[in-house]
Amino acid sequence: DADVTQTPRNRITKTGKRIMLECSQTKGHDRMYWYRQDPGLGLRLIYYSFDVKDINKGEISDGYSVSRQAQAKFSLSLESAIPNQTALYFCATSDPGVDTQYFGPGTRLTVL
Amino acid sequence: AQSVTQLDSQVPVFEEAPVELRCNYSSSVSVYLFWYVQYPNQGLQLLLKYLSGSTLVKGINGFEAEFNKSQTSFHLRKPSVHISDTAEYFCAVSDRGNTGKLIFGQGTTLQVKP
Protein backbone atom coordinates (compact mmCIF):
# COMPACT_ATOMS: atom_id res chain seq x y z
CA ASP A 1 0.00 0.00 0.00
CA ALA A 2 1.11 3.57 -0.73
CA ASP A 3 2.52 5.55 2.17
CA VAL A 4 0.77 8.79 1.12
CA THR A 5 -2.66 8.60 -0.47
CA GLN A 6 -4.86 11.32 -1.93
CA THR A 7 -8.55 11.33 -2.74
CA PRO A 8 -10.02 11.97 -5.20
CA ARG A 9 -7.46 11.44 -7.96
CA ASN A 10 -9.45 13.48 -10.44
CA ARG A 11 -12.22 16.02 -9.91
CA ILE A 12 -14.14 18.30 -12.21
CA THR A 13 -16.25 20.99 -10.59
CA LYS A 14 -17.91 24.29 -11.33
CA THR A 15 -17.06 27.83 -10.34
CA GLY A 16 -18.34 28.68 -6.86
CA LYS A 17 -18.51 25.11 -5.55
CA ARG A 18 -16.80 24.03 -2.33
CA ILE A 19 -14.26 21.28 -2.81
CA MET A 20 -12.28 19.19 -0.33
CA LEU A 21 -9.15 17.23 -1.21
CA GLU A 22 -8.00 14.65 1.30
CA CYS A 23 -4.60 13.28 2.19
CA SER A 24 -3.69 10.37 4.43
CA GLN A 25 -0.27 9.01 5.38
CA THR A 26 1.04 5.91 7.09
CA LYS A 27 4.64 7.10 7.49
CA GLY A 28 4.10 8.43 11.01
CA HIS A 29 5.44 11.86 10.10
CA ASP A 30 4.30 14.96 11.98
CA ARG A 31 4.92 17.39 9.12
CA MET A 32 2.52 17.55 6.18
CA TYR A 33 2.31 19.89 3.17
CA TRP A 34 -0.02 20.87 0.35
CA TYR A 35 1.37 22.05 -3.01
CA ARG A 36 -0.10 22.95 -6.35
CA GLN A 37 1.69 22.30 -9.63
CA ASP A 38 1.18 24.46 -12.71
CA PRO A 39 3.04 24.01 -16.01
CA GLY A 40 6.20 26.11 -16.08
CA LEU A 41 5.87 27.14 -12.45
CA GLY A 42 7.00 24.02 -10.61
CA LEU A 43 5.36 23.28 -7.26
CA ARG A 44 4.24 26.05 -4.95
CA LEU A 45 3.43 25.62 -1.27
CA ILE A 46 -0.15 26.33 -0.18
CA TYR A 47 -0.16 25.29 3.50
CA TYR A 48 1.94 23.22 5.85
CA SER A 49 1.43 21.70 9.27
CA PHE A 50 3.90 20.61 11.93
CA ASP A 51 1.27 18.86 14.03
CA VAL A 52 -2.48 18.89 14.65
CA LYS A 53 -2.36 22.28 16.39
CA ASP A 54 0.27 23.96 14.21
CA ILE A 55 -0.85 25.08 10.75
CA ASN A 56 0.96 27.65 8.64
CA LYS A 57 0.33 29.50 5.41
CA GLY A 58 2.58 28.92 2.45
CA GLU A 59 3.30 31.28 -0.43
CA ILE A 60 -0.10 30.95 -2.14
CA SER A 61 -2.72 30.34 0.56
CA ASP A 62 -5.37 32.83 -0.64
CA GLY A 63 -8.59 31.02 -1.60
CA TYR A 64 -7.62 27.85 0.28
CA SER A 65 -8.07 26.51 3.81
CA VAL A 66 -6.84 23.35 5.52
CA SER A 67 -7.74 21.04 8.37
CA ARG A 68 -5.44 18.66 10.22
CA GLN A 69 -7.86 16.14 11.64
CA ALA A 70 -5.21 13.81 13.00
CA GLN A 71 -1.50 13.19 12.65
CA ALA A 72 -2.20 11.08 9.59
CA LYS A 73 -4.81 13.27 7.85
CA PHE A 74 -4.50 16.70 6.23
CA SER A 75 -7.32 18.11 4.08
CA LEU A 76 -7.29 21.03 1.67
CA SER A 77 -10.49 22.97 0.94
CA LEU A 78 -11.39 25.40 -1.78
CA GLU A 79 -14.26 27.39 -0.26
CA SER A 80 -15.47 28.79 -3.58
CA ALA A 81 -13.59 27.32 -6.51
CA ILE A 82 -12.52 29.51 -9.42
CA PRO A 83 -11.07 28.51 -12.81
CA ASN A 84 -7.51 29.63 -12.02
CA GLN A 85 -7.43 27.02 -9.26
CA THR A 86 -7.37 24.37 -11.98
CA ALA A 87 -4.11 22.53 -11.26
CA LEU A 88 -2.48 19.36 -10.03
CA TYR A 89 -2.44 19.23 -6.21
CA PHE A 90 0.07 17.24 -4.19
CA CYS A 91 0.21 16.32 -0.55
CA ALA A 92 3.55 15.47 1.05
CA THR A 93 4.96 14.43 4.41
CA SER A 94 8.44 15.09 5.62
CA ASP A 95 11.11 13.41 7.62
CA PRO A 96 12.09 16.06 10.19
CA GLY A 97 15.72 17.05 10.34
CA VAL A 98 16.66 16.08 6.80
CA ASP A 99 13.64 17.62 5.05
CA THR A 100 13.11 14.73 2.65
CA GLN A 101 9.51 14.91 1.49
CA TYR A 102 7.35 11.98 0.37
CA PHE A 103 4.63 12.80 -2.11
CA GLY A 104 1.20 11.43 -2.80
CA PRO A 105 0.08 10.60 -6.36
CA GLY A 106 -1.69 13.93 -6.83
CA THR A 107 -5.23 15.16 -7.46
CA ARG A 108 -6.03 16.70 -10.81
CA LEU A 109 -8.64 19.41 -10.24
CA THR A 110 -10.49 21.15 -13.04
CA VAL A 111 -12.72 24.13 -12.27
CA LEU A 112 -15.09 25.04 -15.10
CA ALA B 1 14.43 33.50 1.55
CA GLN B 2 15.50 30.93 -1.02
CA SER B 3 14.92 30.66 -4.74
CA VAL B 4 15.74 28.03 -7.36
CA THR B 5 16.29 28.46 -11.09
CA GLN B 6 16.36 25.57 -13.51
CA LEU B 7 18.06 26.93 -16.56
CA ASP B 8 16.43 24.72 -19.19
CA SER B 9 12.72 24.04 -19.49
CA GLN B 10 13.24 21.18 -21.95
CA VAL B 11 16.27 19.02 -22.72
CA PRO B 12 16.04 16.68 -25.71
CA VAL B 13 18.71 13.98 -25.88
CA PHE B 14 19.29 10.72 -27.73
CA GLU B 15 19.29 7.40 -25.93
CA GLU B 16 22.69 6.41 -24.48
CA ALA B 17 23.97 10.00 -24.64
CA PRO B 18 25.08 11.86 -21.50
CA VAL B 19 22.87 14.56 -20.01
CA GLU B 20 23.19 17.45 -17.59
CA LEU B 21 20.22 19.27 -16.07
CA ARG B 22 21.22 22.60 -14.57
CA CYS B 23 20.07 24.08 -11.28
CA ASN B 24 21.14 27.27 -9.55
CA TYR B 25 19.88 28.48 -6.21
CA SER B 26 20.07 31.55 -4.05
CA SER B 27 19.84 31.64 -0.27
CA SER B 28 21.00 33.76 2.64
CA VAL B 29 21.34 30.65 4.83
CA SER B 30 22.79 27.19 4.39
CA VAL B 31 20.48 24.83 2.57
CA TYR B 32 19.80 21.21 1.81
CA LEU B 33 19.48 20.42 -1.91
CA PHE B 34 17.27 17.89 -3.65
CA TRP B 35 16.43 16.51 -7.06
CA TYR B 36 13.01 14.93 -7.56
CA VAL B 37 11.66 13.13 -10.64
CA GLN B 38 8.06 13.02 -11.84
CA TYR B 39 7.18 10.32 -14.35
CA PRO B 40 4.04 10.90 -16.45
CA ASN B 41 0.84 10.81 -14.39
CA GLN B 42 2.70 10.10 -11.17
CA GLY B 43 3.75 11.94 -8.02
CA LEU B 44 7.28 13.09 -7.26
CA GLN B 45 9.94 10.72 -6.02
CA LEU B 46 13.32 11.56 -4.58
CA LEU B 47 16.31 11.04 -6.89
CA LEU B 48 19.04 12.27 -4.57
CA LYS B 49 19.84 14.84 -1.90
CA TYR B 50 22.77 16.80 -0.54
CA LEU B 51 22.80 17.39 3.20
CA SER B 52 26.51 17.70 4.01
CA GLY B 53 29.86 16.04 3.39
CA SER B 54 31.01 14.97 -0.06
CA THR B 55 29.87 17.39 -2.74
CA LEU B 56 29.29 14.58 -5.25
CA VAL B 57 26.03 12.83 -4.47
CA LYS B 58 24.87 9.61 -6.07
CA GLY B 59 21.20 8.78 -6.43
CA ILE B 60 18.89 6.20 -7.89
CA ASN B 61 18.83 5.08 -11.54
CA GLY B 62 22.45 6.09 -12.19
CA PHE B 63 21.99 9.81 -11.57
CA GLU B 64 24.46 11.97 -9.68
CA ALA B 65 24.72 15.64 -8.77
CA GLU B 66 27.50 17.91 -7.64
CA PHE B 67 27.07 20.67 -5.08
CA ASN B 68 29.14 23.73 -5.93
CA LYS B 69 28.91 26.26 -3.13
CA SER B 70 30.90 29.01 -4.86
CA GLN B 71 28.69 28.86 -7.94
CA THR B 72 25.52 28.07 -5.93
CA SER B 73 24.74 25.23 -8.29
CA PHE B 74 23.54 21.65 -8.00
CA HIS B 75 23.57 20.21 -11.51
CA LEU B 76 22.20 16.72 -12.20
CA ARG B 77 24.07 14.35 -14.53
CA LYS B 78 23.77 10.90 -16.02
CA PRO B 79 26.46 9.42 -18.28
CA SER B 80 24.06 7.40 -20.46
CA VAL B 81 20.30 7.94 -20.53
CA HIS B 82 17.54 5.47 -21.32
CA ILE B 83 14.11 5.96 -22.84
CA SER B 84 12.69 5.28 -19.39
CA ASP B 85 14.40 8.41 -18.03
CA THR B 86 11.90 10.56 -19.93
CA ALA B 87 10.25 12.58 -17.18
CA GLU B 88 10.12 15.97 -15.52
CA TYR B 89 12.91 16.76 -13.07
CA PHE B 90 12.68 19.26 -10.23
CA CYS B 91 15.47 20.84 -8.23
CA ALA B 92 14.55 22.02 -4.72
CA VAL B 93 16.13 23.58 -1.63
CA SER B 94 15.12 23.61 2.02
CA ASP B 95 16.21 25.63 5.03
CA ARG B 96 17.96 22.80 6.83
CA GLY B 97 15.10 21.57 8.96
CA ASN B 98 13.88 24.88 10.30
CA THR B 99 10.51 24.60 8.58
CA GLY B 100 11.13 21.67 6.27
CA LYS B 101 9.60 23.66 3.42
CA LEU B 102 10.88 22.92 -0.06
CA ILE B 103 11.30 25.67 -2.65
CA PHE B 104 11.11 24.16 -6.12
CA GLY B 105 12.49 25.22 -9.45
CA GLN B 106 10.27 25.44 -12.50
CA GLY B 107 11.12 21.94 -13.69
CA THR B 108 13.05 20.53 -16.66
CA THR B 109 11.45 18.06 -19.04
CA LEU B 110 13.95 15.45 -20.19
CA GLN B 111 12.95 13.94 -23.53
CA VAL B 112 14.99 10.87 -24.45
CA LYS B 113 14.74 9.96 -28.11
CA PRO B 114 15.53 6.55 -29.63
mmCIF file of C-alpha atoms in Angstrom:
data_model
loop_
_atom_site.group_PDB
_atom_site.id
_atom_site.type_symbol
_atom_site.label_atom_id
_atom_site.label_comp_id
_atom_site.label_asym_id
_atom_site.label_seq_id
_atom_site.Cartn_x
_atom_site.Cartn_y
_atom_site.Cartn_z
ATOM 1 C CA ASP A 1 0.000 0.000 0.000
ATOM 2 C CA ALA A 2 1.111 3.568 -0.731
ATOM 3 C CA ASP A 3 2.519 5.551 2.172
ATOM 4 C CA VAL A 4 0.770 8.793 1.117
ATOM 5 C CA THR A 5 -2.664 8.605 -0.472
ATOM 6 C CA GLN A 6 -4.857 11.324 -1.928
ATOM 7 C CA THR A 7 -8.549 11.327 -2.743
ATOM 8 C CA PRO A 8 -10.023 11.965 -5.200
ATOM 9 C CA ARG A 9 -7.463 11.437 -7.961
ATOM 10 C CA ASN A 10 -9.452 13.482 -10.437
ATOM 11 C CA ARG A 11 -12.223 16.017 -9.913
ATOM 12 C CA ILE A 12 -14.144 18.304 -12.208
ATOM 13 C CA THR A 13 -16.250 20.989 -10.590
ATOM 14 C CA LYS A 14 -17.914 24.293 -11.333
ATOM 15 C CA THR A 15 -17.062 27.832 -10.339
ATOM 16 C CA GLY A 16 -18.338 28.682 -6.864
ATOM 17 C CA LYS A 17 -18.509 25.114 -5.547
ATOM 18 C CA ARG A 18 -16.801 24.030 -2.329
ATOM 19 C CA ILE A 19 -14.256 21.277 -2.810
ATOM 20 C CA MET A 20 -12.278 19.192 -0.331
ATOM 21 C CA LEU A 21 -9.153 17.231 -1.211
ATOM 22 C CA GLU A 22 -8.004 14.650 1.298
ATOM 23 C CA CYS A 23 -4.595 13.279 2.189
ATOM 24 C CA SER A 24 -3.686 10.365 4.435
ATOM 25 C CA GLN A 25 -0.273 9.008 5.381
ATOM 26 C CA THR A 26 1.044 5.913 7.090
ATOM 27 C CA LYS A 27 4.638 7.100 7.490
ATOM 28 C CA GLY A 28 4.102 8.425 11.009
ATOM 29 C CA HIS A 29 5.441 11.864 10.100
ATOM 30 C CA ASP A 30 4.297 14.955 11.975
ATOM 31 C CA ARG A 31 4.916 17.386 9.117
ATOM 32 C CA MET A 32 2.518 17.547 6.176
ATOM 33 C CA TYR A 33 2.311 19.890 3.173
ATOM 34 C CA TRP A 34 -0.019 20.865 0.349
ATOM 35 C CA TYR A 35 1.371 22.047 -3.014
ATOM 36 C CA ARG A 36 -0.103 22.951 -6.350
ATOM 37 C CA GLN A 37 1.689 22.298 -9.629
ATOM 38 C CA ASP A 38 1.176 24.457 -12.706
ATOM 39 C CA PRO A 39 3.037 24.014 -16.007
ATOM 40 C CA GLY A 40 6.198 26.113 -16.084
ATOM 41 C CA LEU A 41 5.871 27.142 -12.449
ATOM 42 C CA GLY A 42 6.996 24.023 -10.610
ATOM 43 C CA LEU A 43 5.361 23.275 -7.261
ATOM 44 C CA ARG A 44 4.239 26.051 -4.945
ATOM 45 C CA LEU A 45 3.429 25.621 -1.265
ATOM 46 C CA ILE A 46 -0.147 26.327 -0.181
ATOM 47 C CA TYR A 47 -0.159 25.290 3.505
ATOM 48 C CA TYR A 48 1.944 23.222 5.848
ATOM 49 C CA SER A 49 1.428 21.699 9.265
ATOM 50 C CA PHE A 50 3.900 20.611 11.925
ATOM 51 C CA ASP A 51 1.269 18.856 14.026
ATOM 52 C CA VAL A 52 -2.479 18.890 14.653
ATOM 53 C CA LYS A 53 -2.364 22.280 16.390
ATOM 54 C CA ASP A 54 0.266 23.958 14.212
ATOM 55 C CA ILE A 55 -0.848 25.082 10.747
ATOM 56 C CA ASN A 56 0.957 27.649 8.635
ATOM 57 C CA LYS A 57 0.329 29.501 5.408
ATOM 58 C CA GLY A 58 2.580 28.916 2.449
ATOM 59 C CA GLU A 59 3.297 31.276 -0.426
ATOM 60 C CA ILE A 60 -0.104 30.951 -2.145
ATOM 61 C CA SER A 61 -2.722 30.340 0.563
ATOM 62 C CA ASP A 62 -5.371 32.825 -0.641
ATOM 63 C CA GLY A 63 -8.586 31.021 -1.596
ATOM 64 C CA TYR A 64 -7.619 27.851 0.280
ATOM 65 C CA SER A 65 -8.071 26.507 3.814
ATOM 66 C CA VAL A 66 -6.835 23.347 5.522
ATOM 67 C CA SER A 67 -7.738 21.043 8.368
ATOM 68 C CA ARG A 68 -5.436 18.657 10.221
ATOM 69 C CA GLN A 69 -7.860 16.143 11.641
ATOM 70 C CA ALA A 70 -5.208 13.806 13.002
ATOM 71 C CA GLN A 71 -1.498 13.186 12.645
ATOM 72 C CA ALA A 72 -2.203 11.083 9.592
ATOM 73 C CA LYS A 73 -4.809 13.274 7.849
ATOM 74 C CA PHE A 74 -4.504 16.700 6.234
ATOM 75 C CA SER A 75 -7.321 18.109 4.083
ATOM 76 C CA LEU A 76 -7.294 21.026 1.666
ATOM 77 C CA SER A 77 -10.490 22.968 0.936
ATOM 78 C CA LEU A 78 -11.392 25.403 -1.778
ATOM 79 C CA GLU A 79 -14.262 27.390 -0.264
ATOM 80 C CA SER A 80 -15.473 28.792 -3.582
ATOM 81 C CA ALA A 81 -13.586 27.321 -6.513
ATOM 82 C CA ILE A 82 -12.516 29.514 -9.425
ATOM 83 C CA PRO A 83 -11.072 28.506 -12.812
ATOM 84 C CA ASN A 84 -7.509 29.630 -12.023
ATOM 85 C CA GLN A 85 -7.427 27.016 -9.258
ATOM 86 C CA THR A 86 -7.372 24.374 -11.978
ATOM 87 C CA ALA A 87 -4.110 22.534 -11.264
ATOM 88 C CA LEU A 88 -2.479 19.356 -10.026
ATOM 89 C CA TYR A 89 -2.442 19.230 -6.210
ATOM 90 C CA PHE A 90 0.067 17.238 -4.194
ATOM 91 C CA CYS A 91 0.210 16.316 -0.547
ATOM 92 C CA ALA A 92 3.549 15.469 1.055
ATOM 93 C CA THR A 93 4.958 14.431 4.405
ATOM 94 C CA SER A 94 8.444 15.089 5.625
ATOM 95 C CA ASP A 95 11.105 13.406 7.622
ATOM 96 C CA PRO A 96 12.092 16.058 10.191
ATOM 97 C CA GLY A 97 15.718 17.052 10.343
ATOM 98 C CA VAL A 98 16.657 16.081 6.805
ATOM 99 C CA ASP A 99 13.638 17.617 5.049
ATOM 100 C CA THR A 100 13.110 14.728 2.653
ATOM 101 C CA GLN A 101 9.508 14.907 1.494
ATOM 102 C CA TYR A 102 7.346 11.980 0.370
ATOM 103 C CA PHE A 103 4.625 12.805 -2.107
ATOM 104 C CA GLY A 104 1.198 11.427 -2.800
ATOM 105 C CA PRO A 105 0.084 10.596 -6.360
ATOM 106 C CA GLY A 106 -1.688 13.931 -6.826
ATOM 107 C CA THR A 107 -5.226 15.157 -7.459
ATOM 108 C CA ARG A 108 -6.035 16.697 -10.809
ATOM 109 C CA LEU A 109 -8.642 19.408 -10.236
ATOM 110 C CA THR A 110 -10.494 21.152 -13.039
ATOM 111 C CA VAL A 111 -12.724 24.131 -12.265
ATOM 112 C CA LEU A 112 -15.087 25.037 -15.103
ATOM 113 C CA ALA B 1 14.435 33.501 1.546
ATOM 114 C CA GLN B 2 15.500 30.934 -1.019
ATOM 115 C CA SER B 3 14.923 30.659 -4.743
ATOM 116 C CA VAL B 4 15.736 28.035 -7.358
ATOM 117 C CA THR B 5 16.289 28.458 -11.086
ATOM 118 C CA GLN B 6 16.365 25.566 -13.507
ATOM 119 C CA LEU B 7 18.064 26.930 -16.557
ATOM 120 C CA ASP B 8 16.433 24.719 -19.186
ATOM 121 C CA SER B 9 12.718 24.045 -19.493
ATOM 122 C CA GLN B 10 13.242 21.177 -21.955
ATOM 123 C CA VAL B 11 16.270 19.020 -22.715
ATOM 124 C CA PRO B 12 16.045 16.678 -25.711
ATOM 125 C CA VAL B 13 18.713 13.977 -25.880
ATOM 126 C CA PHE B 14 19.290 10.718 -27.730
ATOM 127 C CA GLU B 15 19.288 7.405 -25.930
ATOM 128 C CA GLU B 16 22.694 6.409 -24.479
ATOM 129 C CA ALA B 17 23.975 10.004 -24.644
ATOM 130 C CA PRO B 18 25.081 11.860 -21.497
ATOM 131 C CA VAL B 19 22.870 14.557 -20.012
ATOM 132 C CA GLU B 20 23.192 17.450 -17.589
ATOM 133 C CA LEU B 21 20.218 19.266 -16.074
ATOM 134 C CA ARG B 22 21.217 22.596 -14.571
ATOM 135 C CA CYS B 23 20.068 24.077 -11.280
ATOM 136 C CA ASN B 24 21.144 27.272 -9.553
ATOM 137 C CA TYR B 25 19.876 28.484 -6.209
ATOM 138 C CA SER B 26 20.075 31.552 -4.046
ATOM 139 C CA SER B 27 19.836 31.644 -0.271
ATOM 140 C CA SER B 28 21.002 33.764 2.635
ATOM 141 C CA VAL B 29 21.338 30.654 4.829
ATOM 142 C CA SER B 30 22.790 27.188 4.394
ATOM 143 C CA VAL B 31 20.477 24.827 2.572
ATOM 144 C CA TYR B 32 19.802 21.213 1.814
ATOM 145 C CA LEU B 33 19.478 20.423 -1.908
ATOM 146 C CA PHE B 34 17.271 17.886 -3.652
ATOM 147 C CA TRP B 35 16.425 16.508 -7.059
ATOM 148 C CA TYR B 36 13.006 14.928 -7.563
ATOM 149 C CA VAL B 37 11.663 13.126 -10.642
ATOM 150 C CA GLN B 38 8.065 13.023 -11.844
ATOM 151 C CA TYR B 39 7.177 10.320 -14.350
ATOM 152 C CA PRO B 40 4.041 10.902 -16.452
ATOM 153 C CA ASN B 41 0.844 10.808 -14.389
ATOM 154 C CA GLN B 42 2.698 10.104 -11.170
ATOM 155 C CA GLY B 43 3.755 11.936 -8.023
ATOM 156 C CA LEU B 44 7.276 13.092 -7.264
ATOM 157 C CA GLN B 45 9.938 10.724 -6.019
ATOM 158 C CA LEU B 46 13.317 11.556 -4.583
ATOM 159 C CA LEU B 47 16.315 11.036 -6.892
ATOM 160 C CA LEU B 48 19.043 12.272 -4.574
ATOM 161 C CA LYS B 49 19.836 14.837 -1.905
ATOM 162 C CA TYR B 50 22.766 16.797 -0.538
ATOM 163 C CA LEU B 51 22.796 17.388 3.198
ATOM 164 C CA SER B 52 26.508 17.698 4.008
ATOM 165 C CA GLY B 53 29.865 16.042 3.385
ATOM 166 C CA SER B 54 31.007 14.970 -0.062
ATOM 167 C CA THR B 55 29.875 17.385 -2.737
ATOM 168 C CA LEU B 56 29.286 14.575 -5.245
ATOM 169 C CA VAL B 57 26.033 12.830 -4.469
ATOM 170 C CA LYS B 58 24.868 9.609 -6.074
ATOM 171 C CA GLY B 59 21.202 8.781 -6.434
ATOM 172 C CA ILE B 60 18.895 6.195 -7.894
ATOM 173 C CA ASN B 61 18.829 5.085 -11.538
ATOM 174 C CA GLY B 62 22.447 6.085 -12.190
ATOM 175 C CA PHE B 63 21.991 9.806 -11.573
ATOM 176 C CA GLU B 64 24.463 11.968 -9.681
ATOM 177 C CA ALA B 65 24.725 15.639 -8.766
ATOM 178 C CA GLU B 66 27.501 17.910 -7.644
ATOM 179 C CA PHE B 67 27.074 20.673 -5.082
ATOM 180 C CA ASN B 68 29.143 23.727 -5.928
ATOM 181 C CA LYS B 69 28.910 26.260 -3.129
ATOM 182 C CA SER B 70 30.901 29.014 -4.857
ATOM 183 C CA GLN B 71 28.687 28.863 -7.943
ATOM 184 C CA THR B 72 25.524 28.071 -5.933
ATOM 185 C CA SER B 73 24.745 25.233 -8.285
ATOM 186 C CA PHE B 74 23.543 21.648 -7.997
ATOM 187 C CA HIS B 75 23.573 20.208 -11.510
ATOM 188 C CA LEU B 76 22.205 16.722 -12.201
ATOM 189 C CA ARG B 77 24.065 14.352 -14.531
ATOM 190 C CA LYS B 78 23.772 10.902 -16.024
ATOM 191 C CA PRO B 79 26.460 9.422 -18.284
ATOM 192 C CA SER B 80 24.057 7.401 -20.459
ATOM 193 C CA VAL B 81 20.298 7.938 -20.528
ATOM 194 C CA HIS B 82 17.545 5.465 -21.324
ATOM 195 C CA ILE B 83 14.114 5.960 -22.843
ATOM 196 C CA SER B 84 12.687 5.275 -19.390
ATOM 197 C CA ASP B 85 14.403 8.414 -18.033
ATOM 198 C CA THR B 86 11.904 10.557 -19.932
ATOM 199 C CA ALA B 87 10.247 12.581 -17.179
ATOM 200 C CA GLU B 88 10.121 15.975 -15.520
ATOM 201 C CA TYR B 89 12.907 16.761 -13.072
ATOM 202 C CA PHE B 90 12.676 19.258 -10.226
ATOM 203 C CA CYS B 91 15.469 20.835 -8.226
ATOM 204 C CA ALA B 92 14.552 22.016 -4.719
ATOM 205 C CA VAL B 93 16.127 23.585 -1.634
ATOM 206 C CA SER B 94 15.125 23.611 2.019
ATOM 207 C CA ASP B 95 16.209 25.630 5.026
ATOM 208 C CA ARG B 96 17.958 22.801 6.829
ATOM 209 C CA GLY B 97 15.102 21.574 8.962
ATOM 210 C CA ASN B 98 13.881 24.885 10.301
ATOM 211 C CA THR B 99 10.512 24.599 8.581
ATOM 212 C CA GLY B 100 11.126 21.669 6.266
ATOM 213 C CA LYS B 101 9.600 23.665 3.420
ATOM 214 C CA LEU B 102 10.876 22.922 -0.065
ATOM 215 C CA ILE B 103 11.305 25.668 -2.650
ATOM 216 C CA PHE B 104 11.114 24.156 -6.121
ATOM 217 C CA GLY B 105 12.489 25.222 -9.451
ATOM 218 C CA GLN B 106 10.270 25.436 -12.501
ATOM 219 C CA GLY B 107 11.123 21.940 -13.689
ATOM 220 C CA THR B 108 13.054 20.527 -16.660
ATOM 221 C CA THR B 109 11.454 18.065 -19.043
ATOM 222 C CA LEU B 110 13.951 15.455 -20.194
ATOM 223 C CA GLN B 111 12.946 13.940 -23.532
ATOM 224 C CA VAL B 112 14.986 10.874 -24.447
ATOM 225 C CA LYS B 113 14.741 9.960 -28.113
ATOM 226 C CA PRO B 114 15.529 6.552 -29.629
#
